[in-house]
PDB file of C-alpha atoms in Angstrom:
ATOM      1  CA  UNK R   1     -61.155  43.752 -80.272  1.00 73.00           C
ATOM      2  CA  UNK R   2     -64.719  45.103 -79.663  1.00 81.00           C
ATOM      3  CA  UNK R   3     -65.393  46.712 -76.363  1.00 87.00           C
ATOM      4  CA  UNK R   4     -68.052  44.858 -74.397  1.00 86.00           C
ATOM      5  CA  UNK R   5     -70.027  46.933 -71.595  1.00 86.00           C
ATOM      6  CA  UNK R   6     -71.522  45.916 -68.545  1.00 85.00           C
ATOM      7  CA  UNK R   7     -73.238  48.147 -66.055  1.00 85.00           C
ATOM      8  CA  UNK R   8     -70.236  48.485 -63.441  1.00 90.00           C
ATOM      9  CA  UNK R   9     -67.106  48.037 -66.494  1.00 93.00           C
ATOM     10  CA  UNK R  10     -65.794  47.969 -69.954  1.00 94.00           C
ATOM     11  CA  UNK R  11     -63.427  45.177 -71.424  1.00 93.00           C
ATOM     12  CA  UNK R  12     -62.013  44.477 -74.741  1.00 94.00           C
ATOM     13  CA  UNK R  13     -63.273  40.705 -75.960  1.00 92.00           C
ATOM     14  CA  UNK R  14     -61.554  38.759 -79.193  1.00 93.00           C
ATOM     15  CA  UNK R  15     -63.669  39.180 -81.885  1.00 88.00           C
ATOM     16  CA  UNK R  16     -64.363  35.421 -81.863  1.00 90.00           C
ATOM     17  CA  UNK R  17     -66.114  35.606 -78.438  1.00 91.00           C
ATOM     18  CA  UNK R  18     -69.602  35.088 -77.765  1.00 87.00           C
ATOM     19  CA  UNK R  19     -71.375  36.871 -75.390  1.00 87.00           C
ATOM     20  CA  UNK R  20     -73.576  33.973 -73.081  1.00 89.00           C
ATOM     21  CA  UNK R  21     -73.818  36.937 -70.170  1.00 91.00           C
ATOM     22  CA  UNK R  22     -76.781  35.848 -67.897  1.00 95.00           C
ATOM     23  CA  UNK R  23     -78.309  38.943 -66.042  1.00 94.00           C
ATOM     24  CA  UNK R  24     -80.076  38.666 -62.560  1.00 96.00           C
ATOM     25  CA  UNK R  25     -82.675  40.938 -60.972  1.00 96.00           C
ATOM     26  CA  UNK R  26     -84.347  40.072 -57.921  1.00 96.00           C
ATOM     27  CA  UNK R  27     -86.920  41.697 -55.591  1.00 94.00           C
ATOM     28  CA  UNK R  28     -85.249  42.563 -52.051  1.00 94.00           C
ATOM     29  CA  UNK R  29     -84.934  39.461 -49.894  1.00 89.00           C
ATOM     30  CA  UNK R  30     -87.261  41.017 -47.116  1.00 92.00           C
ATOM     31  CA  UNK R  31     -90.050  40.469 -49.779  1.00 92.00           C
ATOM     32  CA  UNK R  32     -93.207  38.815 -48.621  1.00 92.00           C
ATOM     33  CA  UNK R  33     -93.563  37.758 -52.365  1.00 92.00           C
ATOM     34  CA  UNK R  34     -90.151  37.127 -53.922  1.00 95.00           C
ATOM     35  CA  UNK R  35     -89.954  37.516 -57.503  1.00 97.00           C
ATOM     36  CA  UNK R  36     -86.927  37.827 -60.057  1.00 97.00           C
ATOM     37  CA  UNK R  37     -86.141  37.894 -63.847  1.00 97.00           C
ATOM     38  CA  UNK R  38     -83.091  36.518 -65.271  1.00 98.00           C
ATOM     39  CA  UNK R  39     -82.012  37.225 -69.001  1.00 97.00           C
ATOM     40  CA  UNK R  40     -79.739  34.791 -71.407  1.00 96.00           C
ATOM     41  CA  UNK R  41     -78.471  34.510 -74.134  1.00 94.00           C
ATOM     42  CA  UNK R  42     -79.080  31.526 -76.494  1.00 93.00           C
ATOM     43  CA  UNK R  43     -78.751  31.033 -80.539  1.00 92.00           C
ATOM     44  CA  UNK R  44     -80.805  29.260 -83.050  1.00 92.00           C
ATOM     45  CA  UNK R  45     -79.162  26.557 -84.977  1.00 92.00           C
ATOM     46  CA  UNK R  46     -78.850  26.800 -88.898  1.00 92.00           C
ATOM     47  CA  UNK R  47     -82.616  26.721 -90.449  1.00 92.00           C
ATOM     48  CA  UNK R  48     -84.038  26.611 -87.163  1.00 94.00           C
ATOM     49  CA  UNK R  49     -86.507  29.389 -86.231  1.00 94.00           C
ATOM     50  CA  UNK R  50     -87.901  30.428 -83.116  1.00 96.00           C
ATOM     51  CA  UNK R  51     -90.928  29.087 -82.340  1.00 96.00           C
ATOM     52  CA  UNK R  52     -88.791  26.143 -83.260  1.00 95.00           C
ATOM     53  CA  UNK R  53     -86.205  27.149 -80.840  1.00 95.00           C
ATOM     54  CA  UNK R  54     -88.919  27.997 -78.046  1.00 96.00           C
ATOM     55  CA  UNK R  55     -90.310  24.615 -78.202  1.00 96.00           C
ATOM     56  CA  UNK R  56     -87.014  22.474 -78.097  1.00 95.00           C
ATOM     57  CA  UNK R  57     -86.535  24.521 -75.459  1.00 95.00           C
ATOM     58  CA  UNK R  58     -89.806  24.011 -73.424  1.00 96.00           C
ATOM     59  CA  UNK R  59     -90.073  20.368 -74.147  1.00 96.00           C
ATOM     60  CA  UNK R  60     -86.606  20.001 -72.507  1.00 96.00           C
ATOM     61  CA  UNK R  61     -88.295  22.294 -69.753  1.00 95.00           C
ATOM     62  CA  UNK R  62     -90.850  19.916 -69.716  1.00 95.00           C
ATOM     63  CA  UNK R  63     -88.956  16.462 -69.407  1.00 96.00           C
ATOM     64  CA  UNK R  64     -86.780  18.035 -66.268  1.00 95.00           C
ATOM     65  CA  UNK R  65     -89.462  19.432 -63.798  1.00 95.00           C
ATOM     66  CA  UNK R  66     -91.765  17.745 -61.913  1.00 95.00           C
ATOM     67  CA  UNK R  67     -95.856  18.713 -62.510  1.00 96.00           C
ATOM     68  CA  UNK R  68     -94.959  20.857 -65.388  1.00 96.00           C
ATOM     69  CA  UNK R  69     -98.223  22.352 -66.619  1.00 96.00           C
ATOM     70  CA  UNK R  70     -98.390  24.585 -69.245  1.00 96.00           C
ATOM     71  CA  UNK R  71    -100.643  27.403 -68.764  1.00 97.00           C
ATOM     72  CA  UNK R  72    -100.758  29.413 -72.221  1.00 97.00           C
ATOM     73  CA  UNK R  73     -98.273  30.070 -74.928  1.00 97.00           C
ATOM     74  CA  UNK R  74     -98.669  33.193 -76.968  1.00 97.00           C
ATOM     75  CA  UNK R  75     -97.090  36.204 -79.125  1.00 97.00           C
ATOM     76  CA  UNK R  76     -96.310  38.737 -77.285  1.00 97.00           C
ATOM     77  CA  UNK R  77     -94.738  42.456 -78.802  1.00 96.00           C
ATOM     78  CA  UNK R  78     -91.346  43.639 -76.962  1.00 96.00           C
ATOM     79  CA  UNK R  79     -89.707  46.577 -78.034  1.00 94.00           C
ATOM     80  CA  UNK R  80     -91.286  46.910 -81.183  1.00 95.00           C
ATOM     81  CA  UNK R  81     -90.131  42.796 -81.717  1.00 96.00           C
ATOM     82  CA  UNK R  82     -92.332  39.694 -81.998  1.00 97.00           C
ATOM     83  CA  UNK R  83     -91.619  37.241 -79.224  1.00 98.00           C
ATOM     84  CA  UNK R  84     -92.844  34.194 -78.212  1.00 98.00           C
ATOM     85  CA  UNK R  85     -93.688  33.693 -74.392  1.00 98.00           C
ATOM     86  CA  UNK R  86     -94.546  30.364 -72.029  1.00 98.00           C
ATOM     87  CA  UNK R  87     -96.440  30.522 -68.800  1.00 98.00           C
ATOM     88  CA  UNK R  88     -96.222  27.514 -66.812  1.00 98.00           C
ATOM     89  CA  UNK R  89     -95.792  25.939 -63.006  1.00 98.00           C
ATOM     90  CA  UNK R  90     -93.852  23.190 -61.702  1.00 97.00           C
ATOM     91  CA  UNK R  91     -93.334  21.340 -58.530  1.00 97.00           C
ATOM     92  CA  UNK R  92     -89.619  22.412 -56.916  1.00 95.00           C
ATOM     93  CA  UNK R  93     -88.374  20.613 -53.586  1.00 94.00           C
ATOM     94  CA  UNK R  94     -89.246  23.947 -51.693  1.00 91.00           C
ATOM     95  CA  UNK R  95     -92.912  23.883 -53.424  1.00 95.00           C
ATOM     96  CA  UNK R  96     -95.016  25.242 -56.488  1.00 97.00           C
ATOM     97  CA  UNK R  97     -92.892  27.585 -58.663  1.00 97.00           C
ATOM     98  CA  UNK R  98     -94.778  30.037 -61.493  1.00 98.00           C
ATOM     99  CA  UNK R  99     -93.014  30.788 -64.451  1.00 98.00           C
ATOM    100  CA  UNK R 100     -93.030  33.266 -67.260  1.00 98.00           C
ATOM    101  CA  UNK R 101     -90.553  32.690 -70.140  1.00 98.00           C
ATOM    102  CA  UNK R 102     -90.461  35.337 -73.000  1.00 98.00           C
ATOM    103  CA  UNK R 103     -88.263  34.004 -76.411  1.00 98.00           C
ATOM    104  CA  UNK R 104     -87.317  37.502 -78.254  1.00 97.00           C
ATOM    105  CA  UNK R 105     -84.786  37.281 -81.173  1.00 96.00           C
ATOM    106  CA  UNK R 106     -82.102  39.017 -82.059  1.00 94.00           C
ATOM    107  CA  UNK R 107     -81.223  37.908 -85.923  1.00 91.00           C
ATOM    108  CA  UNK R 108     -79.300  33.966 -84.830  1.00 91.00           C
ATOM    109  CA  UNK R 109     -79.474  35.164 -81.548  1.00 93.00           C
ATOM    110  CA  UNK R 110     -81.917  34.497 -78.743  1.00 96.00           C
ATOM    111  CA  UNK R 111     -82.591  36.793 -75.237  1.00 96.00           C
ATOM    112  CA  UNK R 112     -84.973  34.746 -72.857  1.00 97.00           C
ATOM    113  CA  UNK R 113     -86.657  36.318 -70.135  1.00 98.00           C
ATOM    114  CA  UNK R 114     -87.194  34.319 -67.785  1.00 98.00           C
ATOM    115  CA  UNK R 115     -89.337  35.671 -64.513  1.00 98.00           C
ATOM    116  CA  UNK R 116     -89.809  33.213 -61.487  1.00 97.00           C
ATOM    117  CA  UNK R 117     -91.805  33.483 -58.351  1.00 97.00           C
ATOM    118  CA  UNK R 118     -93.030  30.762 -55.777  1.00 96.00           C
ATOM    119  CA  UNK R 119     -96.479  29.649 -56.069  1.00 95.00           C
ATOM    120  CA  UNK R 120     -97.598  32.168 -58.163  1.00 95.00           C
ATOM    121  CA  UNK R 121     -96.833  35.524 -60.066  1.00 96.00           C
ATOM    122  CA  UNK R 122     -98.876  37.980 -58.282  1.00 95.00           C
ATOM    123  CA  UNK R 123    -101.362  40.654 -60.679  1.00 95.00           C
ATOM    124  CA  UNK R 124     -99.350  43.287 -58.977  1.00 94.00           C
ATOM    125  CA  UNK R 125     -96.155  41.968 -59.924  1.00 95.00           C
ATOM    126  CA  UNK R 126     -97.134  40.903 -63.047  1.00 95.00           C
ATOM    127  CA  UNK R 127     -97.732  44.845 -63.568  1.00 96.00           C
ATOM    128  CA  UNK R 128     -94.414  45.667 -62.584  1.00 95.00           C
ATOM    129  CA  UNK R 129     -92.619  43.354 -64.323  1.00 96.00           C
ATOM    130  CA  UNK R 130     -94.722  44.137 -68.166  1.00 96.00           C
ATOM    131  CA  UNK R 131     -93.651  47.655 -67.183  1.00 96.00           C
ATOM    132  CA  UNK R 132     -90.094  46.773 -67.050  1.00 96.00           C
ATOM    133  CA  UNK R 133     -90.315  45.003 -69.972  1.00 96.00           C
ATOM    134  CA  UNK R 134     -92.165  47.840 -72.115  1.00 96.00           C
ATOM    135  CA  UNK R 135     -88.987  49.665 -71.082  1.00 95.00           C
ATOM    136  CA  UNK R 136     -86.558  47.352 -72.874  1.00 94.00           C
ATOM    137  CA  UNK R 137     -84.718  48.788 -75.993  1.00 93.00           C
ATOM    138  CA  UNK R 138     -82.889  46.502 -77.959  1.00 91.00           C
ATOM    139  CA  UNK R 139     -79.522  47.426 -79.481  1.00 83.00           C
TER     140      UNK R 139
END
């Protein structure tokens, strides 16, 4: 069985297991400007490549938010990888939400970044958050 880490524990996993972990960071709730980033885990389907993957996913993004607007699409480089990011806004129930989604493959396998802030991602938190993500390393 192949030992899976996490930051707190270990655990052995049957070989036939998947890893569809979802990791959470989020600015302190005292924040004045709330911000997070959330990575998953998805896979691309037999033949399917990722900037096909990116847009199935964005057009289902797309169809289930209200006011989606798309504000740029673009390459980025993370950790040395090509990626594909989205920047868009939609309308929530608790107002305007701004959203940065970063597609960066792993051979089948997909991580997307997803960073989310209400009303809009602020140039000082867009700092911190490129910063954290010129720190990734992939494994």
């Amino acid at each position: 069985m192949p030992r899976y880490r996490m930051n707190d524990a270990t655990l052995d996993l049957p070989g036939d297991w998947e890893d569809k972990s979802v990791n959470v960071f989020a600015t302190p709730d005292s924040s004045p400007h709330p911000v997070s980033l959330v990575i998953n885990r998805d896979r691309m389907a037999a033949g399917q490549d990722l900037a096909d993957l990116a847009e199935q996913r964005l057009d289902q993004i797309e169809s289930n938010l209200k006011q989606f607007t798309l504000i740029e699409k673009r390459q980025v480089e993370i950790a040395g990888t090509t990626a594909l990011e989205a920047e868009f806004k939609w309308r929530s129930d608790v107002g305007l939400m701004h959203q940065r989604q970063i597609f960066l493959p792993r051979g089948d396998r997909v991580l997307v970044i997803t960073i989310t802030a209400p009303r809009e991602i602020r140039e000082q938190q867009r700092a911190q958050i490129d910063l954290m993500l010129s720190s990734l390393e992939l494994e």
